[in-house]
Short mmCIF file of C-alpha atoms and ligand atoms in Angstrom, two decimals:
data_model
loop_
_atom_site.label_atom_id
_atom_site.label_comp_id
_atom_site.label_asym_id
_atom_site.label_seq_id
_atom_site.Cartn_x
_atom_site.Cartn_y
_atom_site.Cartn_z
CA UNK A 280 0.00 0.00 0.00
CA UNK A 281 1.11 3.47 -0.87
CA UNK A 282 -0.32 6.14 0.99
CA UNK A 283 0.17 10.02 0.85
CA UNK A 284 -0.42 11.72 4.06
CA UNK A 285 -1.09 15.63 3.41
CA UNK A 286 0.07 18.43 4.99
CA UNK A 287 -1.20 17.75 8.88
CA UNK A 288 0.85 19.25 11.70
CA UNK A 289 3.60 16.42 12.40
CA UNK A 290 4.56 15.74 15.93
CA UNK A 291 7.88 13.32 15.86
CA UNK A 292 9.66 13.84 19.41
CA UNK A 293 12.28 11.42 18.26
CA UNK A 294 13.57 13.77 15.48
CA UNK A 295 12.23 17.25 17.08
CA UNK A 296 9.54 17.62 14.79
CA UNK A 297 6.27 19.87 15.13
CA UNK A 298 5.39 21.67 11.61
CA UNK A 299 3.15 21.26 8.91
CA UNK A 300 4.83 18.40 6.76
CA UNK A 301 3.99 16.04 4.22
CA UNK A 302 4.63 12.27 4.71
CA UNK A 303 4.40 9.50 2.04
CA UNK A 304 4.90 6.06 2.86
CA UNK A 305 5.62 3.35 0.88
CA UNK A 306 6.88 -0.63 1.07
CA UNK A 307 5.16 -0.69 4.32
CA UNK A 308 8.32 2.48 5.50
CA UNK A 309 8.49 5.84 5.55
CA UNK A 310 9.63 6.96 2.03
CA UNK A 311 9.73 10.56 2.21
CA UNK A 312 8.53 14.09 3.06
CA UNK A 313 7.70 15.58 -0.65
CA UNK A 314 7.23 18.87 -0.79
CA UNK A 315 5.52 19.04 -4.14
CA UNK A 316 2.73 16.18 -4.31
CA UNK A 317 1.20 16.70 -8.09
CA UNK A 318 2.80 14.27 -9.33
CA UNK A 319 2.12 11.20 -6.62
CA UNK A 320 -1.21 12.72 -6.32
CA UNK A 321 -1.89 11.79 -9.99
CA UNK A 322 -0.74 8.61 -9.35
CA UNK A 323 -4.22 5.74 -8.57
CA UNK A 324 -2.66 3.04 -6.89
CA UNK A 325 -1.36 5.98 -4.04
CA UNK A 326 -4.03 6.52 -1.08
CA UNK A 327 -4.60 10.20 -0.47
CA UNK A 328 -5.01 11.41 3.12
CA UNK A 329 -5.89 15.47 3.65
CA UNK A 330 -4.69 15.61 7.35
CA UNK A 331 -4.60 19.27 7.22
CA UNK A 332 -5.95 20.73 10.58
CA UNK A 333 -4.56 17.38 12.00
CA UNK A 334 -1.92 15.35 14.03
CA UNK A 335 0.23 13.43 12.55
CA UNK A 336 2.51 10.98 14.46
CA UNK A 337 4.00 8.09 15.14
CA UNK A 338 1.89 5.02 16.01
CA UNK A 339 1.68 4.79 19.92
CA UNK A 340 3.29 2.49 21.55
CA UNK A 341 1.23 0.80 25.19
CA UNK A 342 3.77 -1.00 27.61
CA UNK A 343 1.05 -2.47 29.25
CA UNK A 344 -1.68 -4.27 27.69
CA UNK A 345 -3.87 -7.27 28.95
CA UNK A 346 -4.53 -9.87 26.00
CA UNK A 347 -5.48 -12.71 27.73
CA UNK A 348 -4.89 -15.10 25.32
CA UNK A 349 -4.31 -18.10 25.81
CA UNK A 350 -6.31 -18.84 28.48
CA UNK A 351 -9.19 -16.15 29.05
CA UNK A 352 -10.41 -15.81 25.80
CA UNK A 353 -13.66 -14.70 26.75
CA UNK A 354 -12.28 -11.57 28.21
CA UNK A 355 -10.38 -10.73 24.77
CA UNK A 356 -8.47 -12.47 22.11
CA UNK A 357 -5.31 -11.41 20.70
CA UNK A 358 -7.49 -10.29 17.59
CA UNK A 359 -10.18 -8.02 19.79
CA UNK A 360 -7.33 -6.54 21.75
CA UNK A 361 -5.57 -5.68 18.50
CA UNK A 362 -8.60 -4.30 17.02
CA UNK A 363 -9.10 -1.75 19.85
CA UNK A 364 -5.50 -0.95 19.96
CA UNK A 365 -5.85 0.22 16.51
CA UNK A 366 -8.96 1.86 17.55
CA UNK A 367 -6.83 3.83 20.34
CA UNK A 368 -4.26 4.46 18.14
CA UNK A 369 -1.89 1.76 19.08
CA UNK A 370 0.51 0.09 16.83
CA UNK A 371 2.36 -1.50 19.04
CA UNK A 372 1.16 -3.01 22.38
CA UNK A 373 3.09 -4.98 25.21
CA UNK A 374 1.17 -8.30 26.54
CA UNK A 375 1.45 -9.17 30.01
CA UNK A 376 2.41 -13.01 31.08
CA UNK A 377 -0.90 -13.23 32.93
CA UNK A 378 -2.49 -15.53 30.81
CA UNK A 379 -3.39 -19.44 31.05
CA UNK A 380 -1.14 -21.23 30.56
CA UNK A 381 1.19 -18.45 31.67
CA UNK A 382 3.56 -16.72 29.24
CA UNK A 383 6.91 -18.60 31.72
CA UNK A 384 8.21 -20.11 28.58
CA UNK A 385 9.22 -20.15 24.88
CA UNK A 386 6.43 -22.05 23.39
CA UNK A 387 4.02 -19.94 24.94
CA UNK A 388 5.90 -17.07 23.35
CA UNK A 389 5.85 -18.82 20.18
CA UNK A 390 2.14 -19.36 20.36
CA UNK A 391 1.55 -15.70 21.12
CA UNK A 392 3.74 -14.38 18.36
CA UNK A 393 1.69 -16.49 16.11
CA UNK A 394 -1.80 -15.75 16.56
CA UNK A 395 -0.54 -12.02 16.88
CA UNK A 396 0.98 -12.87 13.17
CA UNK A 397 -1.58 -14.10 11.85
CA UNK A 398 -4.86 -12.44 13.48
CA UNK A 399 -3.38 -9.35 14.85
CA UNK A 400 -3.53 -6.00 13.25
CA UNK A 401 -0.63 -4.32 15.30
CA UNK A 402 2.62 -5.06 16.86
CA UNK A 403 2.85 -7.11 19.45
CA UNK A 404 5.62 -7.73 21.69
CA UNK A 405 4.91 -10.42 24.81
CA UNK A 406 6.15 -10.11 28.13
CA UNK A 407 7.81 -13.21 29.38
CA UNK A 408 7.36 -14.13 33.59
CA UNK A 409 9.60 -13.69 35.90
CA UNK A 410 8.75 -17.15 37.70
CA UNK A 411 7.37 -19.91 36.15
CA UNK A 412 3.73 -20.21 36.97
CA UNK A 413 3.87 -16.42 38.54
CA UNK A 414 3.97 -18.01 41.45
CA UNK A 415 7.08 -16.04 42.82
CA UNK A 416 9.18 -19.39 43.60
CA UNK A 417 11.66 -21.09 40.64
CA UNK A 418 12.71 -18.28 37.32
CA UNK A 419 11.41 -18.72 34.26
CA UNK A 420 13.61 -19.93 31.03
CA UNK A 421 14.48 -16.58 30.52
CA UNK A 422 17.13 -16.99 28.13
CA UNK A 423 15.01 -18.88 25.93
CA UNK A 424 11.90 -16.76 26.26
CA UNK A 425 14.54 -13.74 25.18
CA UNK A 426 15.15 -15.92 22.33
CA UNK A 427 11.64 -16.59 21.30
CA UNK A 428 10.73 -12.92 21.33
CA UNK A 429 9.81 -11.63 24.99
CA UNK A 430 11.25 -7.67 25.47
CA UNK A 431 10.80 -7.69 28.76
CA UNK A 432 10.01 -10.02 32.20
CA UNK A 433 7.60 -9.04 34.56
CA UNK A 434 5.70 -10.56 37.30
CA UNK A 435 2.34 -8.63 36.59
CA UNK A 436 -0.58 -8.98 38.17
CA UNK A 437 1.03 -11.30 40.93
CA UNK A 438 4.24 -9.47 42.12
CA UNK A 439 7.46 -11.68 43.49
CA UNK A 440 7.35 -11.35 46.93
CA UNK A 441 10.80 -13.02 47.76
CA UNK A 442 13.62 -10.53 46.92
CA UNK A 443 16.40 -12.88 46.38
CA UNK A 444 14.48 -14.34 43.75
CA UNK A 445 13.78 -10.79 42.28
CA UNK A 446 17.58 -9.88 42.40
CA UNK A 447 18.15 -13.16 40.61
CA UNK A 448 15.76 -12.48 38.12
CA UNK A 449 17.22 -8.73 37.76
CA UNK A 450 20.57 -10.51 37.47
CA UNK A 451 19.61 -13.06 34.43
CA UNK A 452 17.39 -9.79 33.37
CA UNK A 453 20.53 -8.10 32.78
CA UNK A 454 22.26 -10.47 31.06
CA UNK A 455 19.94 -10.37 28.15
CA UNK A 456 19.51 -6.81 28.33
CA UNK A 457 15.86 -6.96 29.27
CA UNK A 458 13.71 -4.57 31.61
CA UNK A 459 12.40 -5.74 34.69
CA UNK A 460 8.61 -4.30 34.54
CA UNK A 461 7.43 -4.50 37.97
CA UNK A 462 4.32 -4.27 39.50
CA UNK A 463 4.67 -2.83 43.19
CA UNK A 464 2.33 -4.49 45.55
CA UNK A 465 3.45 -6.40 49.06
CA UNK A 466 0.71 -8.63 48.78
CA UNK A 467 1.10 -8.74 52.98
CA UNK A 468 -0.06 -4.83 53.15
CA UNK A 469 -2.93 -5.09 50.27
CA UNK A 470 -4.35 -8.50 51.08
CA UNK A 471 -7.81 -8.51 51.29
CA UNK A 472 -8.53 -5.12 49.81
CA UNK A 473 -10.66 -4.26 47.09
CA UNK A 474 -9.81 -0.42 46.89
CA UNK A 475 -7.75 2.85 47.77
CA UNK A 476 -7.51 3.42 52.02
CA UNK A 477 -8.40 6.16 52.78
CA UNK A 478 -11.61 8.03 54.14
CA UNK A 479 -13.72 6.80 51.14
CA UNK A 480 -13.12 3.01 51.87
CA UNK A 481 -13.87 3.83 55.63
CA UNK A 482 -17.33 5.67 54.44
CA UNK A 483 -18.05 2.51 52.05
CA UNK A 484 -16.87 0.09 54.41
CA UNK A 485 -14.53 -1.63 52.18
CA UNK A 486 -11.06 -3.19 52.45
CA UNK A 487 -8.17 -0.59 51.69
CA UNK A 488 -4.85 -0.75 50.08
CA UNK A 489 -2.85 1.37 51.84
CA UNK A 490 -0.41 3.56 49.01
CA UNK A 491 2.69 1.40 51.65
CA UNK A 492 2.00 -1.34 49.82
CA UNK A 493 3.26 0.03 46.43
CA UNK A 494 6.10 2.36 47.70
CA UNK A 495 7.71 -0.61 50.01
CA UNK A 496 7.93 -2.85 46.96
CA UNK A 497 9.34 0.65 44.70
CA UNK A 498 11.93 1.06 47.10
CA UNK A 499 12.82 -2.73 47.43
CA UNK A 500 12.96 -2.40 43.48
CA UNK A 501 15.11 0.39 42.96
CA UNK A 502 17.33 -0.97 45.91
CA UNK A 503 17.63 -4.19 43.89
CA UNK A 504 17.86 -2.76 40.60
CA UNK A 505 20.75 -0.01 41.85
CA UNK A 506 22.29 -3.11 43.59
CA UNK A 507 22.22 -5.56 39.95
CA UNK A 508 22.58 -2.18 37.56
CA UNK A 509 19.34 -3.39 35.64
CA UNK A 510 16.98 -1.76 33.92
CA UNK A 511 13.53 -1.25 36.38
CA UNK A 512 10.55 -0.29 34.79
CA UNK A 513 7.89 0.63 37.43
CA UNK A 514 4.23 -0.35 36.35
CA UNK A 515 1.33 1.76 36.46
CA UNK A 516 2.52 4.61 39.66
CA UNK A 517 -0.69 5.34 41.95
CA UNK A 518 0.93 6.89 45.08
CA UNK A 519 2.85 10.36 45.40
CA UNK A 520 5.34 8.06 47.22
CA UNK A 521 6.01 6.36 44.53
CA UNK A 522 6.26 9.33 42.60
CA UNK A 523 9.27 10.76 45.64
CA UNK A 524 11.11 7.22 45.43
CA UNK A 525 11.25 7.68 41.49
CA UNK A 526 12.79 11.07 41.86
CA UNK A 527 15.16 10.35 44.41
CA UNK A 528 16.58 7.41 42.62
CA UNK A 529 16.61 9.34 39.22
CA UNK A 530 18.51 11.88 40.61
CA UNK A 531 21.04 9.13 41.92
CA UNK A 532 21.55 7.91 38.48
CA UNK A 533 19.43 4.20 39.16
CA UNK A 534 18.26 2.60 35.64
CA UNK A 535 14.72 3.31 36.50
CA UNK A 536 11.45 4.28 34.28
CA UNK A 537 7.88 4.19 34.96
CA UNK A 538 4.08 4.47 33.63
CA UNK A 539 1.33 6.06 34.59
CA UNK A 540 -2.14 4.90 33.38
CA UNK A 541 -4.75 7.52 32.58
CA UNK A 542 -7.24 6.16 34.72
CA UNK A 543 -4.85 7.25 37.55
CA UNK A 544 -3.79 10.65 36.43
CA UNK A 545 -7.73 11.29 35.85
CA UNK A 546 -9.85 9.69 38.39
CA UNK A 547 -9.92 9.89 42.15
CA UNK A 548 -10.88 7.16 44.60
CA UNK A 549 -14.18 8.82 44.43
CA UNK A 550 -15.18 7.16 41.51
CA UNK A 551 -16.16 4.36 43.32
CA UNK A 552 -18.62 5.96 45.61
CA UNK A 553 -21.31 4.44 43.55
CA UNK A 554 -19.77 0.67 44.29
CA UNK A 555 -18.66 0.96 40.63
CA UNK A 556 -16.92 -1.76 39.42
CA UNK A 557 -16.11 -0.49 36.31
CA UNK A 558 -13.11 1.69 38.59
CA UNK A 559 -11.97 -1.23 40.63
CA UNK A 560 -8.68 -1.61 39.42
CA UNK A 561 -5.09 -2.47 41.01
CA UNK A 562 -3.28 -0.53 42.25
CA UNK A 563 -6.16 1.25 43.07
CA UNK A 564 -7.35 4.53 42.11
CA UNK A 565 -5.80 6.81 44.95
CA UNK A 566 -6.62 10.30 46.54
CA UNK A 567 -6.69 13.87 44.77
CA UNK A 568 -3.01 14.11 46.49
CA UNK A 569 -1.77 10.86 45.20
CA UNK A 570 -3.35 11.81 41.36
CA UNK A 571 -1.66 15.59 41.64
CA UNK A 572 1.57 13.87 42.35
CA UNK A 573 1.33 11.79 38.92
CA UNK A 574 0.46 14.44 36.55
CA UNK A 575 3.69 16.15 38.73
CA UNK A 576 5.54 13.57 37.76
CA UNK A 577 5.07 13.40 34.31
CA UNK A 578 5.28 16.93 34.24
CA UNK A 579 8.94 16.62 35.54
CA UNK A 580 9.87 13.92 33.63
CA UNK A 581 10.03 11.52 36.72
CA UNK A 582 7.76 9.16 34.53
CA UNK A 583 8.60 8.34 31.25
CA UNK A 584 5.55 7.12 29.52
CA UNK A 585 1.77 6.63 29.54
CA UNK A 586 0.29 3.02 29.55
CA UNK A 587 -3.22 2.08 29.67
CA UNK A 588 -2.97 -1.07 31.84
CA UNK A 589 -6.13 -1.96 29.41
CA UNK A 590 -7.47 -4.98 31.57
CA UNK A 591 -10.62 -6.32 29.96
CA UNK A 592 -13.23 -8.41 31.56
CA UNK A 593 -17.12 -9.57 30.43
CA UNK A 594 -19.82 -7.72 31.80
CA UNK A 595 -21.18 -10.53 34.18
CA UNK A 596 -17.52 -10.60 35.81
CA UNK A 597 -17.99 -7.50 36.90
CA UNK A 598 -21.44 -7.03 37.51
CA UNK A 599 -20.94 -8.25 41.11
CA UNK A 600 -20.02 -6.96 44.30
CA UNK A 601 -17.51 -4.79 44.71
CA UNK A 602 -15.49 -7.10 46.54
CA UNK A 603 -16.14 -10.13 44.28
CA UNK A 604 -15.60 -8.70 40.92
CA UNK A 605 -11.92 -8.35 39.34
CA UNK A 606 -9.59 -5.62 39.20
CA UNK A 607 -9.31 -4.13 35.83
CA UNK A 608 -10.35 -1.40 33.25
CA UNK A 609 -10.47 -1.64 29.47
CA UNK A 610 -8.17 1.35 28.32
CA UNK A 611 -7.16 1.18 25.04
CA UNK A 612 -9.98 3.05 23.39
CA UNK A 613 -9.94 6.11 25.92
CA UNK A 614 -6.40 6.43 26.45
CA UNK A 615 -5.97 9.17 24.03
CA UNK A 616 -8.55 11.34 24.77
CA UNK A 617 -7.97 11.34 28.12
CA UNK A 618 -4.30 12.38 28.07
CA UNK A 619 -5.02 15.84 26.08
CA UNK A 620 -6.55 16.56 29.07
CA UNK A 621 -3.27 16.98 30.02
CA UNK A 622 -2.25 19.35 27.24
CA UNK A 623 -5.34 20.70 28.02
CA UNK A 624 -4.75 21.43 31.76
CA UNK A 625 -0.95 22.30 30.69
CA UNK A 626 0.86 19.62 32.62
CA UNK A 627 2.12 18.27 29.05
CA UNK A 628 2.96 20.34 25.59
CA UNK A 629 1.34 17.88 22.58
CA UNK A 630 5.38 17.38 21.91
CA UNK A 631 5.83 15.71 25.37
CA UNK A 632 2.55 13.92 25.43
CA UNK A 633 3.14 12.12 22.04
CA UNK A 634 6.73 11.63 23.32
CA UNK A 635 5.14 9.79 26.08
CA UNK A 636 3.30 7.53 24.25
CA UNK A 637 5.66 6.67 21.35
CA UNK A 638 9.36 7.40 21.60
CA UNK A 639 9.81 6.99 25.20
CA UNK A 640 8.50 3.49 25.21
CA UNK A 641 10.28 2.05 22.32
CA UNK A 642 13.46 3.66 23.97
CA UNK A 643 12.38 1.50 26.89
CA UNK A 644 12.01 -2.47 25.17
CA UNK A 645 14.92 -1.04 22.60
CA UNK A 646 12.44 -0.95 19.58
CA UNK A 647 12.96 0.65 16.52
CA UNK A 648 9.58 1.98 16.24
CA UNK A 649 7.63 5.11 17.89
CA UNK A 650 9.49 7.62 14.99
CA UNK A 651 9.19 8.71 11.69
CA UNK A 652 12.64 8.77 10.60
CA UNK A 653 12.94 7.91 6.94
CA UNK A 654 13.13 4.28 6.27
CA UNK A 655 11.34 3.46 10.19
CA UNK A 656 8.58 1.28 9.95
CA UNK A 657 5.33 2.99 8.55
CA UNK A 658 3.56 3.05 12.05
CA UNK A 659 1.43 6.63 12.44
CA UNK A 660 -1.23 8.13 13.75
CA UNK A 661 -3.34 10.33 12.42
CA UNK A 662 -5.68 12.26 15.34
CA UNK A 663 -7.76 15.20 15.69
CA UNK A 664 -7.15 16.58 18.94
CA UNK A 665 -10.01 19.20 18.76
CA UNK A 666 -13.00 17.13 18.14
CA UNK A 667 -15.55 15.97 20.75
CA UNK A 668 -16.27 12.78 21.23
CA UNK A 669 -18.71 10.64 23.45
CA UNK A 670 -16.80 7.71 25.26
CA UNK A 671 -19.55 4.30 24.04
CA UNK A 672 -18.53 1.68 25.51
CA UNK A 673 -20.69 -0.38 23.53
CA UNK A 674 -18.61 0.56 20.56
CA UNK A 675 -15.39 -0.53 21.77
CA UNK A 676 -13.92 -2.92 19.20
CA UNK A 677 -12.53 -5.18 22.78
CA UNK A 678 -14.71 -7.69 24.42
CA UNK A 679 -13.91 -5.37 27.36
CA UNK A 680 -16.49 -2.40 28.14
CA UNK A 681 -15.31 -2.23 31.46
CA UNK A 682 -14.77 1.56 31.48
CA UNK A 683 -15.92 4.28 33.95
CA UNK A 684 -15.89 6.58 31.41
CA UNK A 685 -18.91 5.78 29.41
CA UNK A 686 -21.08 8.52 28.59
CA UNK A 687 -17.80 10.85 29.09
CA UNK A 688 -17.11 14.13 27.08
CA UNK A 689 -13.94 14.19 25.70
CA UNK A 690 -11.62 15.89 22.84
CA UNK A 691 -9.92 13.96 20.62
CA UNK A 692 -10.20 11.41 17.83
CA UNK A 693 -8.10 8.74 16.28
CA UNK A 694 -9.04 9.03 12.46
CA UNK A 695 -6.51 6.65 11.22
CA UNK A 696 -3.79 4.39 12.53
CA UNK A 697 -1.11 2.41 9.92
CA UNK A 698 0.82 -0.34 10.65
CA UNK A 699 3.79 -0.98 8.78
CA UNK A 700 1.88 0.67 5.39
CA UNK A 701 -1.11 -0.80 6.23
CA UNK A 702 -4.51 1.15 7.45
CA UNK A 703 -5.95 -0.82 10.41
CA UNK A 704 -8.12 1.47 11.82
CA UNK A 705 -10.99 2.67 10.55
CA UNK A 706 -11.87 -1.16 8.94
O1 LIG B 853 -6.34 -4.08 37.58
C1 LIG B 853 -5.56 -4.94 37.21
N1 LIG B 853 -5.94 -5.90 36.35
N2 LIG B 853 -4.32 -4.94 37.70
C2 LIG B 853 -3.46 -5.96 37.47
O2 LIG B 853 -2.38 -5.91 37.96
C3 LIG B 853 -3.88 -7.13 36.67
C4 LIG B 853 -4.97 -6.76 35.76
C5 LIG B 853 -5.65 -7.97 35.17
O3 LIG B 853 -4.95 -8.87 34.69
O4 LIG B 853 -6.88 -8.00 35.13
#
């Protein structure tokens, strides 16, 4: 497919781009930036795109994605997550190991990369576990997950809780210069809860994380990673405590990024007042403090990217009790519009937002993607930031519609993503 994208404003952080520019793409790469386009316009088998009055940049890339296959296909498929990925804007996602069987191995991997060949409509790039089983005990085959295609390890979902198996794993980690993405929880301090602690769980008489949970595990991860010189990639930050342990050890020199989700630089714990499932999610949705912190921390730089943490789940999972039904929220497909609120609120120029979402992760799993240098893979995104749109859950191309954002007003609107050359969203 050739296609001719026309003179829309295009944001590239990687190569300090924000001007009007034209971009033609070709052989599934970007070709060039012609200035004069009579001649390719004249030309049928080239697909003409007017972005004027429109953003155009690379393909967002989400560090943290839930697929669920194998294992929990009735939540999503590798095909249905794709599909809203592209929706969001996403050509590349990350898939956690929390599926059944566990991704703790290569043919697991292999399986993955498959269906993601063959029925997926973005990049996809699996997550391998840290233990075998996630059950925090024996490593995984590391090496040979490294081998079959996993960027990263992680222990999502179910966090190691013995740190001399972490600094093992950081060790082996190392060795095939892979980041460690880990999720903060001591699963002593959060067991049993179902939500933030604070005054609102107290009112609703519900369980409580405390925000100690996450920022003992952040500082036994930055201890460990300062101690092994890995790479540390901290998972969806909820607590301003998290957000101080980040700084500190940034300013020390430690190898160590993070992610924030938009559901945590947006919401409070609030948004459960009305026992809504839909914002049960872990680590939990936090106080106004804890979610001023965040957007200070991207501000500053502390943390390096936006992830969605898109967790989907059916409807009957959810519809439960509070404290029955599973923690998760089905991002992909509001992830945009919700972070130009931040331009919006001016915690984030565009240029630092799209940073965010593209280069900044593909710096992190060492991909060549998230830029539009010439000859980069033809992954872009082509947005209107100005539009309104109605978040409709029931039009979410993932099995997921656990949002609490239906019904939400937003601006912005993905009107086309491409994937290496090829438009995947709209279909
Ligand atoms: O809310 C969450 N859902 N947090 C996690 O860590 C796991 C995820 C899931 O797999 O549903």
């Amino acid at each position: 497919m050739k296609i001719l994208v026309k003179g829309g404003q295009l944001v590239d952080p990687s190569q300090e781009i924000n001007e009007i520019r034209t971009l033609y793409i070709e052989d599934g790469q970007i070709k060039s930036y012609p200035r004069g386009t009579k001649e390719l316009e004249k030309d049928p088998s080239i697909k003409v795109i007017d972005a004027s009055g429109k953003i155009v940049s690379p393909g967002f890339i989400d560090l943290h994605v839930h697929l669920r296959e194998p294992g929990f296909e009735h939540k999503e498929t590798i095909r249905t997550g794709c599909m809203a990925a592209a929706a969001g804007g996403f050509t590349s996602v990350v898939c956690m190991p929390n599926t059944n069987p566990v991704n703790d191995n290569a043919s697991v991997t292999e399986y993955i990369l498959l269906k993601a060949r063959t029925e997926g409509v973005v990049n996809v790039f699996p997550v391998g576990a840290i233990t075998k089983g996630q059950k925090g005990e024996e490593l995984s085959e590391i090496g040979e997950m490294w081998e079959a295609g996993c960027i990263a390890i992680s222990d999502d979902g179910r966090p190691v809780m013995n740190s001399r198996v972490m600094r093992h794993a950081m060790e082996y980690a190392k060795a095939f210069g892979l980041p460690v993405i880990s999720h903060a929880e001591d699963l002593y301090l959060s067991s049993g809860g179902v939500m933030n602690e604070g005054f609102t769980s107290t009112m609703l008489g519900l369980r409580g994380i405390p925000n100690a949970s996450e920022e003992v595990m952040v500082a036994r991860d930055i201890t460990l990673a300062e101690l092994t010189k890995t790479h540390l990639h901290i998972a969806h930050v909820s607590t301003a405590g998290a957000v101080r342990l980040m700084r500190e050890a940034k300013k020390r020199g430690v190898k160590v990024t993070a992610e924030a989700t938009p559901h945590h630089f947006t919401l409070t714990d609030k948004a459960v007042l009305s026992y809504d499932t839909n914002a049960k999610v872990n680590p939990p949705i936090r106080s106004k403090e804890d979610m001023e912190a965040i957007k200070e921390g991207l501000n500053e730089g502390i943390i390096d990217i936006i992830a969605t943490d898109h967790a989907p789940h059916t409807e009957d999972e959810k519809k439960v009790e509070f404290d029955l039904a599973p923690f998760g929220i089905s991002g992909l497909e509001t992830a945009l519009p919700l972070a130009l609120k931040l331009v919006e609120d001016g915690i984030l120029t565009l240029t630092e937002l799209i940073r965010k979402l593209t280069f900044n992760p593909a710096q992190i799993i060492k991909s060549d993607r998230g830029t539009l240098k010439l000859g980069a893979p033809a992954d872009v995104v082509i947005f209107d930031p100005n539009k309104t749109i109605k978040v409709d859950r029931e039009k979410f191309r993932s099995k997921g519609k656990n949002t609490p954002f239906h019904g939400w007003q937003l601006s912005g609107q993905i009107l086309y993503t491409v994937v290496g050359g090829h438009i995947v969203f709209p279909t």
